[in-house]
Amino acid sequence: MDLRFPYSPAEVAKVSVVQFGILSPDEIRQMSVVHIEHSETTERGKPKPGGLSDPRMGTIDRKMKCETCMANMAECPGHFGHLELAKPMFHIGFMKTVLSILRCVCFNCSKILADEEEPKFKQAMRIKNPKNRLKKILDACKNKSKCEGGDEIDVQGQDSDEPVKKSRGGCGAQQPKISIDGMKMVAEYKLHKKKNDDQEQLPEPVERKQLLTAEKVLSILKRISDEDCQLLGLNPKYARPDWMILQVLPIPPPPVRPSVMMDTSSRSEDDLTHQLAMIIRHNENLKRQERNGAPAHIISEFAQLLQFHIATYFDNELPGQSPGTVSSLIATLINTICS
Ligand SMILES: [Zn+2]
Ligand SMILES: [Zn+2]
């Protein structure tokens, strides 16, 4: 008998719809069987509860049963756990989309920057394909340096040719230029001169160039209204923009990252398990720094370390990251040796 595919008495069901979306932090928590808190896999020879081999996530041991579904190694599919992140982190796969969305909305009040009455915006609204619509809205928003609204704008009246004054309802805030720098986001304010010579002044404590943390980005994305999400090409029911920022990390079960038996007493862990252990350790370090009230620049450095490990966990060949850093290190070494 083939134990890999045991007989199932379940009725065959037809798939009627496949809906893609982004997992919200709550969905990740709901589908999780265990809150992972420890980077260790075992403790005194046994799987450590709350560790990366917690038996509730499934079993990779022929002699043990899964503590969630009670099935054996061949039948249990494995169950996800989750890690609560000390701070929100960028998801490296969503950086570019997040950047596009940020460039479309106000940095302060999260309203779409373009005015509904503008021809460019009206044109964008006619596009059915959500991805192309986002592109067009981005086009209509990219030159806005201010969230208009304080000043009235002219729009054509409905039943007369007289222009009617109408306010867009924006907050009037000046908009920074936002860009991606490796795994970071940067917001830069421009001081631009007006024709009549008086310089536009920024509210004093604002630095011209500032690091845009995932935390700040999350707060901007959270304030985008469901209506505006729809306009930007995102269905808020399945893909709110704030879900593109990681707050909770799903932990894949051991069956997808099985350890290998080296001899009767020792096991060698999978690369993914090692990387996850690093993430958990750096997450703990960051939490500790925050608890101890460390200064902001220290916390920022610990957060960037965690960000680095999360990004390389998703993709270990990120441009300009670890492999690049190593090769540039080697290049420096060769230069030192040869000179
Ligand atoms: Zn199971
Ligand atoms: Zn605004």
mmCIF file of N, CA and C in Angstrom, residues 80-174:
data_model
loop_
_atom_site.group_PDB
_atom_site.id
_atom_site.type_symbol
_atom_site.label_atom_id
_atom_site.label_comp_id
_atom_site.label_asym_id
_atom_site.label_seq_id
_atom_site.Cartn_x
_atom_site.Cartn_y
_atom_site.Cartn_z
ATOM 1 N N PHE A 80 0.805 26.167 10.210
ATOM 2 C CA PHE A 80 1.612 27.365 10.427
ATOM 3 C C PHE A 80 1.552 27.857 11.872
ATOM 4 N N GLY A 81 2.666 28.448 12.304
ATOM 5 C CA GLY A 81 2.703 29.187 13.558
ATOM 6 C C GLY A 81 2.845 30.658 13.186
ATOM 7 N N HIS A 82 3.066 31.523 14.188
ATOM 8 C CA HIS A 82 3.292 32.934 13.853
ATOM 9 C C HIS A 82 4.218 33.597 14.864
ATOM 10 N N LEU A 83 4.885 34.649 14.392
ATOM 11 C CA LEU A 83 5.776 35.437 15.245
ATOM 12 C C LEU A 83 5.274 36.884 15.258
ATOM 13 N N GLU A 84 5.086 37.440 16.456
ATOM 14 C CA GLU A 84 4.680 38.844 16.566
ATOM 15 C C GLU A 84 5.947 39.701 16.459
ATOM 16 N N LEU A 85 6.005 40.561 15.461
ATOM 17 C CA LEU A 85 7.201 41.380 15.278
ATOM 18 C C LEU A 85 7.217 42.565 16.249
ATOM 19 N N ALA A 86 8.409 42.869 16.760
ATOM 20 C CA ALA A 86 8.564 43.962 17.723
ATOM 21 C C ALA A 86 8.174 45.302 17.097
ATOM 22 N N LYS A 87 8.425 45.435 15.797
ATOM 23 C CA LYS A 87 8.061 46.646 15.066
ATOM 24 C C LYS A 87 7.595 46.237 13.672
ATOM 25 N N PRO A 88 6.750 47.050 13.027
ATOM 26 C CA PRO A 88 6.369 46.728 11.645
ATOM 27 C C PRO A 88 7.606 46.718 10.750
ATOM 28 N N MET A 89 7.616 45.820 9.747
ATOM 29 C CA MET A 89 8.767 45.670 8.843
ATOM 30 C C MET A 89 8.283 45.682 7.396
ATOM 31 N N PHE A 90 9.166 46.132 6.500
ATOM 32 C CA PHE A 90 8.809 46.088 5.079
ATOM 33 C C PHE A 90 8.825 44.649 4.587
ATOM 34 N N HIS A 91 7.875 44.321 3.726
ATOM 35 C CA HIS A 91 7.903 43.051 3.006
ATOM 36 C C HIS A 91 8.595 43.366 1.688
ATOM 37 N N ILE A 92 9.746 42.744 1.479
ATOM 38 C CA ILE A 92 10.594 43.102 0.352
ATOM 39 C C ILE A 92 9.883 42.915 -0.997
ATOM 40 N N GLY A 93 8.915 41.996 -1.054
ATOM 41 C CA GLY A 93 8.193 41.765 -2.303
ATOM 42 C C GLY A 93 7.151 42.833 -2.615
ATOM 43 N N PHE A 94 6.832 43.663 -1.619
ATOM 44 C CA PHE A 94 5.798 44.687 -1.822
ATOM 45 C C PHE A 94 6.365 46.105 -1.838
ATOM 46 N N MET A 95 7.696 46.249 -1.699
ATOM 47 C CA MET A 95 8.305 47.585 -1.598
ATOM 48 C C MET A 95 7.878 48.513 -2.739
ATOM 49 N N LYS A 96 7.942 48.006 -3.973
ATOM 50 C CA LYS A 96 7.660 48.876 -5.123
ATOM 51 C C LYS A 96 6.196 49.278 -5.175
ATOM 52 N N THR A 97 5.306 48.337 -4.857
ATOM 53 C CA THR A 97 3.872 48.650 -4.848
ATOM 54 C C THR A 97 3.577 49.661 -3.753
ATOM 55 N N VAL A 98 4.181 49.453 -2.585
ATOM 56 C CA VAL A 98 3.983 50.382 -1.476
ATOM 57 C C VAL A 98 4.467 51.781 -1.872
ATOM 58 N N LEU A 99 5.608 51.844 -2.554
ATOM 59 C CA LEU A 99 6.142 53.136 -3.000
ATOM 60 C C LEU A 99 5.145 53.824 -3.944
ATOM 61 N N SER A 100 4.603 53.072 -4.906
ATOM 62 C CA SER A 100 3.626 53.649 -5.848
ATOM 63 C C SER A 100 2.425 54.210 -5.102
ATOM 64 N N ILE A 101 1.923 53.448 -4.128
ATOM 65 C CA ILE A 101 0.748 53.900 -3.377
ATOM 66 C C ILE A 101 1.077 55.149 -2.565
ATOM 67 N N LEU A 102 2.264 55.138 -1.911
ATOM 68 C CA LEU A 102 2.661 56.295 -1.095
ATOM 69 C C LEU A 102 2.759 57.561 -1.935
ATOM 70 N N ARG A 103 3.201 57.409 -3.186
ATOM 71 C CA ARG A 103 3.350 58.582 -4.041
ATOM 72 C C ARG A 103 1.999 59.122 -4.509
ATOM 73 N N CYS A 104 0.939 58.335 -4.350
ATOM 74 C CA CYS A 104 -0.398 58.765 -4.778
ATOM 75 C C CYS A 104 -1.186 59.453 -3.677
ATOM 76 N N VAL A 105 -0.784 59.227 -2.416
ATOM 77 C CA VAL A 105 -1.595 59.759 -1.319
ATOM 78 C C VAL A 105 -0.821 60.782 -0.485
ATOM 79 N N CYS A 106 -1.589 61.587 0.266
ATOM 80 C CA CYS A 106 -0.982 62.620 1.107
ATOM 81 C C CYS A 106 -0.207 61.977 2.256
ATOM 82 N N PHE A 107 0.982 62.513 2.499
ATOM 83 C CA PHE A 107 1.868 62.023 3.553
ATOM 84 C C PHE A 107 1.244 62.246 4.930
ATOM 85 N N ASN A 108 0.359 63.229 4.988
ATOM 86 C CA ASN A 108 -0.223 63.616 6.271
ATOM 87 C C ASN A 108 -1.634 63.069 6.502
ATOM 88 N N CYS A 109 -2.528 63.184 5.481
ATOM 89 C CA CYS A 109 -3.918 62.766 5.709
ATOM 90 C C CYS A 109 -4.324 61.557 4.864
ATOM 91 N N SER A 110 -3.430 61.047 4.036
ATOM 92 C CA SER A 110 -3.642 59.826 3.240
ATOM 93 C C SER A 110 -4.719 59.935 2.156
ATOM 94 N N LYS A 111 -5.150 61.170 1.835
ATOM 95 C CA LYS A 111 -6.114 61.334 0.743
ATOM 96 C C LYS A 111 -5.371 61.291 -0.599
ATOM 97 N N ILE A 112 -6.030 60.778 -1.651
ATOM 98 C CA ILE A 112 -5.397 60.771 -2.967
ATOM 99 C C ILE A 112 -5.091 62.222 -3.366
ATOM 100 N N LEU A 113 -3.863 62.450 -3.849
ATOM 101 C CA LEU A 113 -3.402 63.819 -4.092
ATOM 102 C C LEU A 113 -4.045 64.507 -5.296
ATOM 103 N N ALA A 114 -4.365 63.730 -6.330
ATOM 104 C CA ALA A 114 -4.932 64.343 -7.535
ATOM 105 C C ALA A 114 -6.369 64.762 -7.273
ATOM 106 N N ASP A 115 -6.812 65.805 -7.979
ATOM 107 C CA ASP A 115 -8.175 66.255 -7.816
ATOM 108 C C ASP A 115 -9.093 65.508 -8.765
ATOM 109 N N GLU A 116 -10.271 65.142 -8.229
ATOM 110 C CA GLU A 116 -11.234 64.364 -9.020
ATOM 111 C C GLU A 116 -11.635 65.035 -10.314
ATOM 112 N N GLU A 117 -11.554 66.368 -10.328
ATOM 113 C CA GLU A 117 -12.021 67.085 -11.513
ATOM 114 C C GLU A 117 -10.946 67.235 -12.581
ATOM 115 N N GLU A 118 -9.730 66.819 -12.261
ATOM 116 C CA GLU A 118 -8.660 66.953 -13.251
ATOM 117 C C GLU A 118 -8.846 65.968 -14.395
ATOM 118 N N PRO A 119 -8.595 66.421 -15.637
ATOM 119 C CA PRO A 119 -8.767 65.523 -16.792
ATOM 120 C C PRO A 119 -7.937 64.244 -16.664
ATOM 121 N N LYS A 120 -6.697 64.376 -16.186
ATOM 122 C CA LYS A 120 -5.818 63.203 -16.055
ATOM 123 C C LYS A 120 -6.420 62.165 -15.116
ATOM 124 N N PHE A 121 -7.010 62.659 -14.020
ATOM 125 C CA PHE A 121 -7.606 61.767 -13.021
ATOM 126 C C PHE A 121 -8.873 61.126 -13.575
ATOM 127 N N LYS A 122 -9.690 61.950 -14.269
ATOM 128 C CA LYS A 122 -10.923 61.428 -14.873
ATOM 129 C C LYS A 122 -10.599 60.326 -15.879
ATOM 130 N N GLN A 123 -9.543 60.557 -16.622
ATOM 131 C CA GLN A 123 -9.089 59.580 -17.616
ATOM 132 C C GLN A 123 -8.699 58.270 -16.919
ATOM 133 N N ALA A 124 -7.980 58.411 -15.787
ATOM 134 C CA ALA A 124 -7.540 57.229 -15.034
ATOM 135 C C ALA A 124 -8.738 56.434 -14.537
ATOM 136 N N MET A 125 -9.783 57.143 -14.125
ATOM 137 C CA MET A 125 -10.977 56.488 -13.567
ATOM 138 C C MET A 125 -11.678 55.588 -14.577
ATOM 139 N N ARG A 126 -11.448 55.875 -15.861
ATOM 140 C CA ARG A 126 -12.121 55.082 -16.891
ATOM 141 C C ARG A 126 -11.426 53.749 -17.139
ATOM 142 N N ILE A 127 -10.219 53.590 -16.568
ATOM 143 C CA ILE A 127 -9.467 52.348 -16.802
ATOM 144 C C ILE A 127 -9.964 51.240 -15.877
ATOM 145 N N LYS A 128 -10.326 50.107 -16.469
ATOM 146 C CA LYS A 128 -10.903 49.001 -15.683
ATOM 147 C C LYS A 128 -9.804 48.175 -14.995
ATOM 148 N N ASN A 129 -8.699 47.920 -15.701
ATOM 149 C CA ASN A 129 -7.621 47.110 -15.138
ATOM 150 C C ASN A 129 -6.982 47.837 -13.950
ATOM 151 N N PRO A 130 -7.073 47.232 -12.736
ATOM 152 C CA PRO A 130 -6.619 47.923 -11.519
ATOM 153 C C PRO A 130 -5.149 48.340 -11.556
ATOM 154 N N LYS A 131 -4.296 47.487 -12.134
ATOM 155 C CA LYS A 131 -2.856 47.772 -12.154
ATOM 156 C C LYS A 131 -2.567 48.975 -13.052
ATOM 157 N N ASN A 132 -3.231 48.997 -14.206
ATOM 158 C CA ASN A 132 -3.033 50.124 -15.118
ATOM 159 C C ASN A 132 -3.612 51.410 -14.550
ATOM 160 N N ARG A 133 -4.715 51.259 -13.776
ATOM 161 C CA ARG A 133 -5.338 52.445 -13.171
ATOM 162 C C ARG A 133 -4.399 53.076 -12.147
ATOM 163 N N LEU A 134 -3.761 52.225 -11.324
ATOM 164 C CA LEU A 134 -2.807 52.732 -10.332
ATOM 165 C C LEU A 134 -1.692 53.518 -11.030
ATOM 166 N N LYS A 135 -1.242 52.996 -12.159
ATOM 167 C CA LYS A 135 -0.186 53.655 -12.922
ATOM 168 C C LYS A 135 -0.620 55.048 -13.372
ATOM 169 N N LYS A 136 -1.856 55.131 -13.874
ATOM 170 C CA LYS A 136 -2.394 56.406 -14.371
ATOM 171 C C LYS A 136 -2.610 57.401 -13.227
ATOM 172 N N ILE A 137 -3.088 56.885 -12.081
ATOM 173 C CA ILE A 137 -3.300 57.778 -10.926
ATOM 174 C C ILE A 137 -1.951 58.309 -10.447
ATOM 175 N N LEU A 138 -0.968 57.430 -10.455
ATOM 176 C CA LEU A 138 0.388 57.831 -10.076
ATOM 177 C C LEU A 138 0.851 58.968 -10.986
ATOM 178 N N ASP A 139 0.533 58.832 -12.251
ATOM 179 C CA ASP A 139 0.878 59.844 -13.235
ATOM 180 C C ASP A 139 0.191 61.182 -12.910
ATOM 181 N N ALA A 140 -1.056 61.091 -12.465
ATOM 182 C CA ALA A 140 -1.821 62.303 -12.143
ATOM 183 C C ALA A 140 -1.371 62.932 -10.831
ATOM 184 N N CYS A 141 -0.726 62.133 -9.959
ATOM 185 C CA CYS A 141 -0.340 62.621 -8.621
ATOM 186 C C CYS A 141 1.116 63.043 -8.506
ATOM 187 N N LYS A 142 1.955 62.577 -9.434
ATOM 188 C CA LYS A 142 3.400 62.668 -9.177
ATOM 189 C C LYS A 142 3.955 64.088 -9.081
ATOM 190 N N ASN A 143 3.288 65.053 -9.678
ATOM 191 C CA ASN A 143 3.839 66.405 -9.592
ATOM 192 C C ASN A 143 3.201 67.272 -8.510
ATOM 193 N N LYS A 144 2.384 66.660 -7.675
ATOM 194 C CA LYS A 144 1.727 67.410 -6.595
ATOM 195 C C LYS A 144 2.718 67.577 -5.441
ATOM 196 N N SER A 145 2.968 68.826 -5.071
ATOM 197 C CA SER A 145 3.892 69.043 -3.968
ATOM 198 C C SER A 145 3.132 69.440 -2.714
ATOM 199 N N LYS A 146 1.793 69.476 -2.838
ATOM 200 C CA LYS A 146 0.979 69.919 -1.719
ATOM 201 C C LYS A 146 -0.353 69.181 -1.757
ATOM 202 N N CYS A 147 -0.908 68.934 -0.583
ATOM 203 C CA CYS A 147 -2.230 68.310 -0.497
ATOM 204 C C CYS A 147 -3.250 69.437 -0.534
ATOM 205 N N GLU A 148 -3.717 69.778 -1.731
ATOM 206 C CA GLU A 148 -4.590 70.942 -1.894
ATOM 207 C C GLU A 148 -5.912 70.756 -1.165
ATOM 208 N N GLY A 149 -6.476 71.869 -0.790
ATOM 209 C CA GLY A 149 -7.754 71.753 -0.098
ATOM 210 C C GLY A 149 -8.077 73.019 0.658
ATOM 211 N N GLY A 150 -7.053 73.627 1.237
ATOM 212 C CA GLY A 150 -7.228 74.891 1.938
ATOM 213 C C GLY A 150 -7.768 75.935 0.979
ATOM 214 N N ASP A 151 -7.161 76.004 -0.237
ATOM 215 C CA ASP A 151 -7.616 76.975 -1.224
ATOM 216 C C ASP A 151 -8.732 76.349 -2.047
ATOM 217 N N GLU A 152 -9.650 77.191 -2.456
ATOM 218 C CA GLU A 152 -10.768 76.714 -3.262
ATOM 219 C C GLU A 152 -10.261 76.470 -4.688
ATOM 220 N N ILE A 153 -10.918 75.521 -5.366
ATOM 221 C CA ILE A 153 -10.536 75.277 -6.745
ATOM 222 C C ILE A 153 -11.740 75.451 -7.655
ATOM 223 N N ASP A 154 -11.482 75.853 -8.870
ATOM 224 C CA ASP A 154 -12.566 76.094 -9.826
ATOM 225 C C ASP A 154 -13.030 74.790 -10.471
ATOM 226 N N VAL A 155 -14.303 74.545 -10.408
ATOM 227 C CA VAL A 155 -14.853 73.435 -11.180
ATOM 228 C C VAL A 155 -16.060 73.946 -11.941
ATOM 229 N N GLN A 156 -16.355 73.299 -13.024
ATOM 230 C CA GLN A 156 -17.471 73.692 -13.870
ATOM 231 C C GLN A 156 -18.796 73.354 -13.170
ATOM 232 N N GLY A 157 -19.719 74.318 -13.112
ATOM 233 C CA GLY A 157 -21.022 74.078 -12.492
ATOM 234 C C GLY A 157 -21.846 73.074 -13.276
ATOM 235 N N GLN A 158 -22.771 72.417 -12.577
ATOM 236 C CA GLN A 158 -23.530 71.349 -13.226
ATOM 237 C C GLN A 158 -24.537 71.866 -14.263
ATOM 238 N N ASP A 159 -25.321 72.898 -13.844
ATOM 239 C CA ASP A 159 -26.339 73.323 -14.802
ATOM 240 C C ASP A 159 -26.118 74.728 -15.346
ATOM 241 N N SER A 160 -24.956 75.271 -15.102
ATOM 242 C CA SER A 160 -24.649 76.550 -15.745
ATOM 243 C C SER A 160 -23.197 76.532 -16.187
ATOM 244 N N ASP A 161 -22.813 77.491 -16.982
ATOM 245 C CA ASP A 161 -21.429 77.548 -17.430
ATOM 246 C C ASP A 161 -20.563 78.324 -16.449
ATOM 247 N N GLU A 162 -21.202 78.845 -15.391
ATOM 248 C CA GLU A 162 -20.479 79.597 -14.369
ATOM 249 C C GLU A 162 -19.568 78.668 -13.562
ATOM 250 N N PRO A 163 -18.318 79.027 -13.373
ATOM 251 C CA PRO A 163 -17.483 78.174 -12.533
ATOM 252 C C PRO A 163 -17.949 78.230 -11.071
ATOM 253 N N VAL A 164 -17.974 77.112 -10.419
ATOM 254 C CA VAL A 164 -18.406 77.038 -9.027
ATOM 255 C C VAL A 164 -17.191 76.755 -8.160
ATOM 256 N N LYS A 165 -17.108 77.385 -7.010
ATOM 257 C CA LYS A 165 -15.982 77.135 -6.118
ATOM 258 C C LYS A 165 -16.256 75.891 -5.280
ATOM 259 N N LYS A 166 -15.267 75.009 -5.235
ATOM 260 C CA LYS A 166 -15.452 73.785 -4.457
ATOM 261 C C LYS A 166 -14.118 73.414 -3.820
ATOM 262 N N SER A 167 -14.147 72.984 -2.572
ATOM 263 C CA SER A 167 -12.899 72.615 -1.912
ATOM 264 C C SER A 167 -12.678 71.112 -2.012
ATOM 265 N N ARG A 168 -11.416 70.714 -2.261
ATOM 266 C CA ARG A 168 -11.084 69.309 -2.412
ATOM 267 C C ARG A 168 -11.099 68.607 -1.045
ATOM 268 N N GLY A 169 -10.897 69.384 0.003
ATOM 269 C CA GLY A 169 -10.931 68.800 1.338
ATOM 270 C C GLY A 169 -9.620 68.204 1.793
ATOM 271 N N GLY A 170 -8.534 68.590 1.132
ATOM 272 C CA GLY A 170 -7.216 68.103 1.550
ATOM 273 C C GLY A 170 -6.725 68.889 2.756
ATOM 274 N N CYS A 171 -5.568 68.500 3.294
ATOM 275 C CA CYS A 171 -5.110 69.112 4.541
ATOM 276 C C CYS A 171 -4.109 70.236 4.324
ATOM 277 N N GLY A 172 -3.640 70.416 3.094
ATOM 278 C CA GLY A 172 -2.720 71.502 2.800
ATOM 279 C C GLY A 172 -1.255 71.192 3.070
ATOM 280 N N ALA A 173 -0.944 69.980 3.521
ATOM 281 C CA ALA A 173 0.442 69.634 3.873
ATOM 282 C C ALA A 173 1.351 69.560 2.646
ATOM 283 N N GLN A 174 2.599 69.978 2.862
ATOM 284 C CA GLN A 174 3.595 69.872 1.810
ATOM 285 C C GLN A 174 3.995 68.401 1.666
#
